[in-house]
PDB file of C-alpha atoms in Angstrom:
ATOM      1  CA  MET A   1      27.819  29.045 -24.727  1.00  0.00           C
ATOM      2  CA  GLN A   2      29.423  29.546 -28.127  1.00  0.00           C
ATOM      3  CA  LYS A   3      28.853  33.037 -29.584  1.00  0.00           C
ATOM      4  CA  ILE A   4      29.464  35.054 -32.721  1.00  0.00           C
ATOM      5  CA  TYR A   5      30.895  38.492 -31.968  1.00  0.00           C
ATOM      6  CA  ILE A   6      30.626  41.019 -34.780  1.00  0.00           C
ATOM      7  CA  LEU A   7      32.791  44.128 -34.456  1.00  0.00           C
ATOM      8  CA  VAL A   8      31.473  47.278 -36.122  1.00  0.00           C
ATOM      9  CA  GLY A   9      33.227  50.617 -36.273  1.00  0.00           C
ATOM     10  CA  SER A  10      34.978  53.166 -38.386  1.00  0.00           C
ATOM     11  CA  SER A  11      38.141  52.346 -40.235  1.00  0.00           C
ATOM     12  CA  GLY A  12      40.907  52.695 -37.652  1.00  0.00           C
ATOM     13  CA  SER A  13      38.652  51.988 -34.658  1.00  0.00           C
ATOM     14  CA  GLY A  14      40.633  48.932 -33.575  1.00  0.00           C
ATOM     15  CA  LYS A  15      38.554  46.052 -34.949  1.00  0.00           C
ATOM     16  CA  THR A  16      41.485  44.152 -36.449  1.00  0.00           C
ATOM     17  CA  THR A  17      43.740  44.883 -33.472  1.00  0.00           C
ATOM     18  CA  LEU A  18      41.120  43.532 -31.059  1.00  0.00           C
ATOM     19  CA  MET A  19      40.507  40.411 -33.154  1.00  0.00           C
ATOM     20  CA  GLU A  20      44.212  39.653 -33.310  1.00  0.00           C
ATOM     21  CA  GLU A  21      44.652  40.227 -29.575  1.00  0.00           C
ATOM     22  CA  LEU A  22      41.680  37.981 -28.770  1.00  0.00           C
ATOM     23  CA  THR A  23      42.910  35.077 -30.863  1.00  0.00           C
ATOM     24  CA  LYS A  24      46.494  35.476 -29.639  1.00  0.00           C
ATOM     25  CA  ARG A  25      45.526  35.430 -25.963  1.00  0.00           C
ATOM     26  CA  ASN A  26      42.369  33.350 -25.913  1.00  0.00           C
ATOM     27  CA  PRO A  27      42.109  29.954 -27.645  1.00  0.00           C
ATOM     28  CA  ASP A  28      38.296  30.109 -27.400  1.00  0.00           C
ATOM     29  CA  PHE A  29      38.156  32.679 -30.237  1.00  0.00           C
ATOM     30  CA  SER A  30      38.736  32.288 -33.951  1.00  0.00           C
ATOM     31  CA  ILE A  31      38.599  34.975 -36.641  1.00  0.00           C
ATOM     32  CA  VAL A  32      36.224  34.469 -39.542  1.00  0.00           C
ATOM     33  CA  LYS A  33      38.030  35.513 -42.724  1.00  0.00           C
ATOM     34  CA  SER A  34      36.757  38.243 -45.020  1.00  0.00           C
ATOM     35  CA  VAL A  35      36.470  37.607 -48.730  1.00  0.00           C
ATOM     36  CA  THR A  36      37.529  40.728 -50.638  1.00  0.00           C
ATOM     37  CA  THR A  37      38.321  42.063 -54.079  1.00  0.00           C
ATOM     38  CA  ARG A  38      40.773  44.649 -52.750  1.00  0.00           C
ATOM     39  CA  LYS A  39      44.448  44.278 -53.502  1.00  0.00           C
ATOM     40  CA  PRO A  40      46.676  42.854 -50.744  1.00  0.00           C
ATOM     41  CA  ARG A  41      48.673  45.495 -48.854  1.00  0.00           C
ATOM     42  CA  GLY A  42      52.007  43.729 -49.281  1.00  0.00           C
ATOM     43  CA  VAL A  43      52.108  42.437 -45.714  1.00  0.00           C
ATOM     44  CA  PRO A  44      50.759  39.096 -44.413  1.00  0.00           C
ATOM     45  CA  GLU A  45      46.955  39.289 -44.127  1.00  0.00           C
ATOM     46  CA  PRO A  46      45.756  35.879 -42.904  1.00  0.00           C
ATOM     47  CA  ASN A  47      42.256  37.182 -42.131  1.00  0.00           C
ATOM     48  CA  TYR A  48      41.469  37.866 -45.789  1.00  0.00           C
ATOM     49  CA  ARG A  49      40.772  35.700 -48.805  1.00  0.00           C
ATOM     50  CA  PHE A  50      41.527  37.735 -51.927  1.00  0.00           C
ATOM     51  CA  VAL A  51      39.382  36.998 -54.971  1.00  0.00           C
ATOM     52  CA  SER A  52      38.749  38.583 -58.355  1.00  0.00           C
ATOM     53  CA  PRO A  53      35.581  40.645 -58.862  1.00  0.00           C
ATOM     54  CA  GLU A  54      34.247  37.746 -60.973  1.00  0.00           C
ATOM     55  CA  GLY A  55      34.990  35.252 -58.215  1.00  0.00           C
ATOM     56  CA  PHE A  56      33.195  37.462 -55.707  1.00  0.00           C
ATOM     57  CA  GLU A  57      30.126  37.726 -57.956  1.00  0.00           C
ATOM     58  CA  ASN A  58      30.089  33.943 -58.382  1.00  0.00           C
ATOM     59  CA  LEU A  59      30.095  33.461 -54.598  1.00  0.00           C
ATOM     60  CA  LYS A  60      27.119  35.837 -54.333  1.00  0.00           C
ATOM     61  CA  LYS A  61      25.170  34.105 -57.127  1.00  0.00           C
ATOM     62  CA  GLU A  62      25.787  30.670 -55.605  1.00  0.00           C
ATOM     63  CA  GLY A  63      24.538  31.784 -52.162  1.00  0.00           C
ATOM     64  CA  GLY A  64      28.019  31.381 -50.718  1.00  0.00           C
ATOM     65  CA  LEU A  65      28.060  34.734 -48.888  1.00  0.00           C
ATOM     66  CA  LEU A  66      26.302  35.428 -45.595  1.00  0.00           C
ATOM     67  CA  GLU A  67      26.648  39.169 -46.219  1.00  0.00           C
ATOM     68  CA  TRP A  68      28.499  41.501 -48.561  1.00  0.00           C
ATOM     69  CA  SER A  69      29.049  45.162 -49.278  1.00  0.00           C
ATOM     70  CA  THR A  70      31.164  47.602 -51.209  1.00  0.00           C
ATOM     71  CA  TYR A  71      33.573  49.860 -49.342  1.00  0.00           C
ATOM     72  CA  ALA A  72      36.087  52.279 -50.844  1.00  0.00           C
ATOM     73  CA  GLY A  73      35.505  50.749 -54.282  1.00  0.00           C
ATOM     74  CA  ASN A  74      36.121  47.141 -53.216  1.00  0.00           C
ATOM     75  CA  SER A  75      33.766  44.278 -52.365  1.00  0.00           C
ATOM     76  CA  TYR A  76      33.896  42.590 -48.961  1.00  0.00           C
ATOM     77  CA  GLY A  77      31.876  39.695 -47.610  1.00  0.00           C
ATOM     78  CA  THR A  78      31.657  36.713 -45.292  1.00  0.00           C
ATOM     79  CA  ALA A  79      31.644  33.272 -46.865  1.00  0.00           C
ATOM     80  CA  VAL A  80      29.107  30.943 -45.309  1.00  0.00           C
ATOM     81  CA  SER A  81      31.752  28.184 -45.414  1.00  0.00           C
ATOM     82  CA  ASP A  82      34.230  30.317 -43.413  1.00  0.00           C
ATOM     83  CA  MET A  83      31.630  31.064 -40.705  1.00  0.00           C
ATOM     84  CA  GLU A  84      30.591  27.398 -40.542  1.00  0.00           C
ATOM     85  CA  ALA A  85      34.233  26.292 -40.233  1.00  0.00           C
ATOM     86  CA  VAL A  86      34.684  28.405 -37.096  1.00  0.00           C
ATOM     87  CA  LEU A  87      31.349  27.377 -35.599  1.00  0.00           C
ATOM     88  CA  THR A  88      31.992  23.651 -36.122  1.00  0.00           C
ATOM     89  CA  SER A  89      35.376  24.061 -34.405  1.00  0.00           C
ATOM     90  CA  GLY A  90      33.525  24.862 -31.174  1.00  0.00           C
ATOM     91  CA  LYS A  91      35.172  28.267 -30.829  1.00  0.00           C
ATOM     92  CA  ASN A  92      33.578  31.680 -30.524  1.00  0.00           C
ATOM     93  CA  ALA A  93      33.592  33.438 -33.887  1.00  0.00           C
ATOM     94  CA  ILE A  94      34.937  36.996 -34.149  1.00  0.00           C
ATOM     95  CA  LYS A  95      34.463  39.068 -37.291  1.00  0.00           C
ATOM     96  CA  ALA A  96      34.648  42.706 -38.366  1.00  0.00           C
ATOM     97  CA  MET A  97      31.744  43.887 -40.523  1.00  0.00           C
ATOM     98  CA  ASN A  98      29.946  47.044 -41.489  1.00  0.00           C
ATOM     99  CA  LEU A  99      26.589  47.699 -39.834  1.00  0.00           C
ATOM    100  CA  PRO A 100      24.365  46.165 -42.562  1.00  0.00           C
ATOM    101  CA  GLY A 101      26.518  43.024 -42.496  1.00  0.00           C
ATOM    102  CA  ALA A 102      26.317  42.868 -38.696  1.00  0.00           C
ATOM    103  CA  LEU A 103      22.534  43.181 -38.835  1.00  0.00           C
ATOM    104  CA  ALA A 104      22.377  40.402 -41.465  1.00  0.00           C
ATOM    105  CA  ALA A 105      24.458  38.152 -39.201  1.00  0.00           C
ATOM    106  CA  LYS A 106      22.212  39.028 -36.260  1.00  0.00           C
ATOM    107  CA  GLN A 107      19.155  38.102 -38.318  1.00  0.00           C
ATOM    108  CA  ALA A 108      20.744  34.807 -39.409  1.00  0.00           C
ATOM    109  CA  PHE A 109      22.030  33.748 -35.973  1.00  0.00           C
ATOM    110  CA  GLY A 110      19.725  35.531 -33.498  1.00  0.00           C
ATOM    111  CA  ASP A 111      20.844  35.663 -29.868  1.00  0.00           C
ATOM    112  CA  LYS A 112      23.955  33.630 -30.691  1.00  0.00           C
ATOM    113  CA  CYS A 113      25.264  36.812 -32.382  1.00  0.00           C
ATOM    114  CA  VAL A 114      26.435  39.866 -30.416  1.00  0.00           C
ATOM    115  CA  THR A 115      27.167  43.103 -32.289  1.00  0.00           C
ATOM    116  CA  VAL A 116      29.780  45.378 -30.713  1.00  0.00           C
ATOM    117  CA  PHE A 117      30.491  48.921 -31.904  1.00  0.00           C
ATOM    118  CA  LEU A 118      34.034  50.200 -31.333  1.00  0.00           C
ATOM    119  CA  LYS A 119      34.074  53.930 -30.780  1.00  0.00           C
ATOM    120  CA  ARG A 120      37.248  55.998 -31.036  1.00  0.00           C
ATOM    121  CA  HIS A 121      38.101  59.699 -31.109  1.00  0.00           C
ATOM    122  CA  ARG A 122      38.189  61.090 -34.658  1.00  0.00           C
ATOM    123  CA  ASP A 123      41.832  62.242 -34.395  1.00  0.00           C
ATOM    124  CA  GLN A 124      42.873  58.702 -33.429  1.00  0.00           C
ATOM    125  CA  LEU A 125      40.849  57.235 -36.317  1.00  0.00           C
ATOM    126  CA  ILE A 126      42.566  59.496 -38.856  1.00  0.00           C
ATOM    127  CA  ARG A 127      46.013  58.778 -37.402  1.00  0.00           C
ATOM    128  CA  SER A 128      45.367  55.040 -37.616  1.00  0.00           C
ATOM    129  CA  ILE A 129      44.210  55.275 -41.244  1.00  0.00           C
ATOM    130  CA  LEU A 130      47.239  57.361 -42.220  1.00  0.00           C
ATOM    131  CA  ASP A 131      49.609  54.846 -40.594  1.00  0.00           C
ATOM    132  CA  ARG A 132      48.442  52.018 -42.877  1.00  0.00           C
ATOM    133  CA  LYS A 133      50.518  50.803 -45.764  1.00  0.00           C
ATOM    134  CA  THR A 134      47.905  51.483 -48.422  1.00  0.00           C
ATOM    135  CA  GLU A 135      47.263  53.573 -51.514  1.00  0.00           C
ATOM    136  CA  ASP A 136      46.383  57.265 -51.255  1.00  0.00           C
ATOM    137  CA  ALA A 137      42.975  56.681 -52.894  1.00  0.00           C
ATOM    138  CA  ASP A 138      42.133  54.096 -50.201  1.00  0.00           C
ATOM    139  CA  ILE A 139      43.188  56.491 -47.429  1.00  0.00           C
ATOM    140  CA  ILE A 140      41.053  59.297 -48.863  1.00  0.00           C
ATOM    141  CA  ALA A 141      38.022  57.004 -49.225  1.00  0.00           C
ATOM    142  CA  ARG A 142      38.348  55.674 -45.668  1.00  0.00           C
ATOM    143  CA  ILE A 143      38.612  59.158 -44.176  1.00  0.00           C
ATOM    144  CA  GLY A 144      35.600  60.198 -46.246  1.00  0.00           C
ATOM    145  CA  TYR A 145      33.483  57.417 -44.725  1.00  0.00           C
ATOM    146  CA  LEU A 146      34.251  58.405 -41.118  1.00  0.00           C
ATOM    147  CA  THR A 147      31.285  60.720 -40.571  1.00  0.00           C
ATOM    148  CA  LYS A 148      28.821  58.086 -41.766  1.00  0.00           C
ATOM    149  CA  GLU A 149      30.410  55.318 -39.702  1.00  0.00           C
ATOM    150  CA  GLU A 150      30.840  57.180 -36.423  1.00  0.00           C
ATOM    151  CA  ASP A 151      27.112  57.267 -35.616  1.00  0.00           C
ATOM    152  CA  GLN A 152      26.260  53.560 -35.971  1.00  0.00           C
ATOM    153  CA  GLY A 153      26.769  52.514 -32.362  1.00  0.00           C
ATOM    154  CA  GLY A 154      23.115  52.867 -31.413  1.00  0.00           C
ATOM    155  CA  ASP A 155      22.201  49.960 -33.695  1.00  0.00           C
ATOM    156  CA  CYS A 156      24.604  47.519 -32.020  1.00  0.00           C
ATOM    157  CA  ASP A 157      24.084  45.428 -28.897  1.00  0.00           C
ATOM    158  CA  GLU A 158      27.110  46.922 -27.139  1.00  0.00           C
ATOM    159  CA  VAL A 159      29.419  49.947 -27.494  1.00  0.00           C
ATOM    160  CA  LEU A 160      33.063  49.892 -26.396  1.00  0.00           C
ATOM    161  CA  CYS A 161      35.194  53.039 -26.300  1.00  0.00           C
ATOM    162  CA  ASN A 162      38.684  52.410 -27.619  1.00  0.00           C
ATOM    163  CA  ASP A 163      40.248  55.296 -25.755  1.00  0.00           C
ATOM    164  CA  GLY A 164      43.238  53.616 -24.153  1.00  0.00           C
ATOM    165  CA  SER A 165      45.690  50.827 -24.737  1.00  0.00           C
ATOM    166  CA  VAL A 166      45.155  47.525 -26.531  1.00  0.00           C
ATOM    167  CA  GLU A 167      45.112  45.913 -23.079  1.00  0.00           C
ATOM    168  CA  ASP A 168      42.282  48.232 -21.979  1.00  0.00           C
ATOM    169  CA  LEU A 169      40.237  47.375 -25.068  1.00  0.00           C
ATOM    170  CA  TYR A 170      40.878  43.647 -24.589  1.00  0.00           C
ATOM    171  CA  GLN A 171      39.758  43.788 -20.946  1.00  0.00           C
ATOM    172  CA  LYS A 172      36.610  45.753 -21.849  1.00  0.00           C
ATOM    173  CA  PHE A 173      35.723  43.191 -24.474  1.00  0.00           C
ATOM    174  CA  MET A 174      36.353  40.224 -22.165  1.00  0.00           C
ATOM    175  CA  ARG A 175      33.970  41.770 -19.586  1.00  0.00           C
ATOM    176  CA  LEU A 176      31.252  41.677 -22.291  1.00  0.00           C
ATOM    177  CA  CYS A 177      31.837  37.955 -22.701  1.00  0.00           C
ATOM    178  CA  GLU A 178      31.186  37.125 -19.038  1.00  0.00           C
TER     179      GLU A 178
END
């Protein structure tokens, strides 16, 4: 049965890495893009659609966003059209969201939606954030959010500990899909 898997977790928890690994190794999964007002990082980012703040507000007003939030001074959301494109393709949808977004998706799609919290040791989270090619202000904001984000696992359907290799995380996730 086709599912929507929503990954929740702190910045640096492995959400993007897991999504990329899933779609690289498993043709049954497709990433749902994020619409964002943040500036591109200067590297290819195919999982994002970059828009102006005005464009983002227009999407909200027109009912074009399933969910949205502000994080580290930038707006992020999921376009209804992007989610529908994946679902009509017959693939399982995979998307990273914050907890309120995940709960909104769960409300919209019911049992078809599975929320998965990725848990990682704080030292690993900070190392991952520092390794990104991003502005200092973004790094500081992301580290500042860690305490708030680390305790959200209890509100998700499943919790996966990202305490090993990418292969370990992939295998843990695939066991959830059985």
